Amino acid sequence: MSDSSSFDEVKKERTIVFHETPRRPSNGVGFSRTDTIVSRLSRSSHLSELSGVSGRVMDPSVAMPVTYQSVSYTVEASQEKGKPATVPTANDKTVEAVAALEWHTLSVSQVFDKLESSELGLSQKQIKEKQSQFGRNVLSKAPRHTLRKIFWYFFGGFGTILFTGGILVMISWRPLGDPPAQSNLALSIVLFCVFLIQAAFNAWQDYSSSRVMSSITGMLPEACITVRDGTQQQTEAADIVPGDIIFFKAGNKLPADVRFIEVSSDAKFDRSILTGESLPLGATVGMTDENYMETRNIGMQGTYCTSGSGKAVVVSTSDDTVFGRIAKLTSTPNKRPSPIQTQIRNFVMIILCLMLTMIAIVLIVWGAYLRSHHPEWIPTAALIVDIVSVGIAFVPEGLPVAMTSSLTICANAMKKNNILCKSLSTVETLGCVSVLLSDKTGTLTKNQMKAVNCTVGTKSINLEEAIDGAKDRENPYNNALHQLETATAICNAAEFDATTSDLDIEDRTILGDATDQACLRFSEQLGSVSYSRELWDKRFDLAFNSKNKYMLRLFSSTSREAFENTVSPEEASTCGEKSWLLVIKGAPDILLDRCSSYVTEQGAVAPLSEDSKHQLEEVKNKWSSDGKRVIAVARKILRPTDFGDPRNSEFEDEAKELASHGLCFVGFVGILDPPRVEIPGVVETLRGAGIRVMMVTGDFKLTAQAIARQCNIITADFVDNAEDLLVNTERERKALVLSGAELNDLDEGQWAVVCQYEEIVFARTTPEQKLEIVKQFQAAENIVGMTGDGVNDSPSLKQADIGIAPEVAADMALEAADMILLDDFSAIVQAVLFGRTAYDNLKKTIAYLLPAGTFSEFWPVMTNICFGLPQVLSSFLMIIICCFTDAGVGIVLAYEKPEADLLLRPPRSKKDYLVDWRLLLWSYGFMGVCETVLSFTMSYWYCQRSGLYFSDLWFKFGQVPAHMTPERYNEILKVASSIYFSNLVIMQWFVSMAARTRRMSVFTHPPLFNKNTQNWRIFVTIPFSFAIIWIFCYPKDVQQLFYSADIPVEHWFLPMALGLGLLSMDEIRKCLVRRYPNGLLAKCAW
């Protein structure tokens, strides 16, 4: 590393800025570097919603709240003038602490000395001491803002309406009451009690959902590879301590602040989470800037390695990291509402507008007519109570709790099925996915790669033949196989786990990606990986990436024996001690054209003729057609005069140029990664649910197509290609296979044709092309789900409507994903099912709440105001229905199991409304009208039987008939009000049964005795409703207070018969909908 003295003297003015903008232009406009050292510590806006998990190590990018603060602190040369700098705030202290860090200015050896560490890592004794000194690598808990949360528990949702209603009714008691009505006081107290109950429910719901999400995020994998006691091992990120040596590669997230001690030439880091940089920055060993935040030899906690690999020593952990320091300055994020929250909010706004309209009508009629013509009919105090009653009746109090309950229940159920949703909004999105773009390796396949074939010369042999040939010195293939064995051993980023060294080769644990693991195990089976690696010193490393599609390494020999064991005898005899070796491993279609010679079956080197090349192409195509991944291995002997210094930052381009021609082909390795057994059935199920499953992979076209057939993704006999997109044909366009190169030539019209295919395989795709595929399907109005596990999948995972990653995915992919699968791909079926169930249950809750709550309860008030009829449902009983019986059942409906036909329906469009005209037609036009008419009928029928005729009430505005005493008149109306109340409550039981299914019969979706459909909680609400009716209608003190009375026994059974009739009518409707799916009733069905 370069010493700090090699840089210019530190400027007298030092400015550190906490940049407020979440995204910074790539040209760096706005940041002067002339006379200042600028440290841009900013937050980007794409953090996940996993914050709030206490006691977790961190995933800093999710633990830190999403807020922005701007802090600027300048330490001027005034200190030289004797003016002390003032540091009055925590922000300023953080700035100074970051400015004082000097790890980047020290040499690597000085860093090791200061941390009491070395290249061999820490000993177990040192680790225990440092853990005691520094604690666990976990960020401190974010501020909880308890008072703010408590406030929203009370006044969030409909709490404000309940509280305001309670105040208004209290005013109507005193001072407006003349005389004060005790019923108004009681009603006010009930409203305040409901206000407190809903606050308690909100608190419990918040705790419950937070606990579910915390337990989900607590299951996310977080570990890294360290060197301790001289051996590599996997270590939990929470156990990292300063002085630990860690390895990183593309896709990894740094668990702490580190100082780089070894990096590949292409190592780059995405610092956007801290600095807002739109482009990844290269990593170096030497200091590039005196500013700790600007130098590139420091890696910061929470940043991602986007390419390359390397080794680093940990210098800071937990709250001592730059990320941890910033986290202390931030506050709780303002979370944007999810789409379903927005839809519910819009629905509630419509209900509120309707409520205000009805209240306005009441006020206009009262002010323009009743006040002057019938002043005693509705006094001011009674008017206020009526208005409050209408307001609370129209508002579905149970809806917010039911929404959160439904999503939380489904998220918890998915967790039990090893599906982790990072946020509740992810659950709802699953229900509308119409296209699922799936990666191949590790998602559709087992990700248990094993080398099963290789080539010697142009001949294909199986693994057993290769092992026998490598062990038998007399075998003609022996020399060629050892050349292939050595090349695959040294051009390989995987490592055997030292703790499993005593196990058989097949059972040993390997640290690295699946392809490198297969090649390393193959090499060990043919020879000795450790011996081969001892022969060579790695001088340059270019890691595999999806653009280049190869891995390249440059070596110098440690002895003469190195060339004798790696190249042909003829080449070894001409190689000097100063000769170097370039080894490259990657895609055959990329590397084969760069080769001018090849290793023959006997181990000699011969020119690669067209005939030999054709034979190799046939082997490659045959293996690919069998679903095998084909890896090409090549090498090139170099002299030191052929290239520059590999330590220079510009050497990467030179290395690529050296590898672009004149390579010697060593051989192919055929790797088998079989599809998961359950995949064909899963794809078929998703297809039945109206979801198109497509493969997007970086593999060779023939390999991808073969695996796609095995996975049931391609079922058509005839498969189109790029040329078919240009031809107008009447033939059904069903299956299509395209390569990345062909995607580049598609225009908008051809993309439109592509998006119409049912079965598609995209092969040899780059990250940019994967992103473009997602965008094109979204432009075609599809809701796109994307699965992936690598760094190259991260952009498309973010772009997709829902990104899905397996547990073993790269850190960068895990962060970009919305959902994580801890099990296999089959869990996606359950995820889609639960996502649709959550949405379905919300519709059922709303469908249940509307008939009584916002329709049947309103009309007694309206007839009272407009037609002079007595209010046959008292305001108090109206509120009891809304806040107790209906709210309870509404919440219980959130626990409904999925209907049997849920995965046979097409996915819903995001343009579909949660509450549309079909649902309103059923709730208001069918159930609401029936309940209202029948309840009025029951009430007035009782009046008729008691001698109070309808003609005695119509437009009478409270005038007592001459043939009846006022006491008898009031007693009859009390009973009539109680009958209306009980009639609605009892009929709502049957409405809840009808609302449990949208199209299925109650007999095929029974609430009991079937574990796949049962919801026993709904029966708990029946005795609860009975209790409510008895409590507010039978005790004598309550009757006097709340204008209620004993209910005649026949009016307990009549509503049951009427409700059963309602349920039967709905059963007939559902039967007709199922039988005539294209009929008028089906088009009107919700």
PDB file of C-alpha atoms in Angstrom, residues 84 89 225 284 322 597 601 664 746 784 873 1023:
ATOM      1  CA  PRO A  84     -11.697  26.314  19.238  1.00  0.00           C
ATOM      2  CA  THR A  89     -24.537  18.005  18.597  1.00  0.00           C
ATOM      3  CA  ILE A 225     -16.318 -16.857   4.995  1.00  0.00           C
ATOM      4  CA  THR A 284      -8.035  -1.216  -4.263  1.00  0.00           C
ATOM      5  CA  VAL A 322     -19.990   4.260   9.337  1.00  0.00           C
ATOM      6  CA  SER A 597      -4.798 -25.478 -30.636  1.00  0.00           C
ATOM      7  CA  GLU A 601      -6.089 -37.679 -26.292  1.00  0.00           C
ATOM      8  CA  CYS A 664      -4.986 -23.935 -26.169  1.00  0.00           C
ATOM      9  CA  LEU A 746     -36.030  -7.443 -31.334  1.00  0.00           C
ATOM     10  CA  VAL A 784     -44.400 -10.136 -13.172  1.00  0.00           C
ATOM     11  CA  LEU A 873     -83.813   1.100  15.103  1.00  0.00           C
ATOM     12  CA  PRO A1023     -73.269 -17.045  21.168  1.00  0.00           C
TER      13      PRO A1023
END
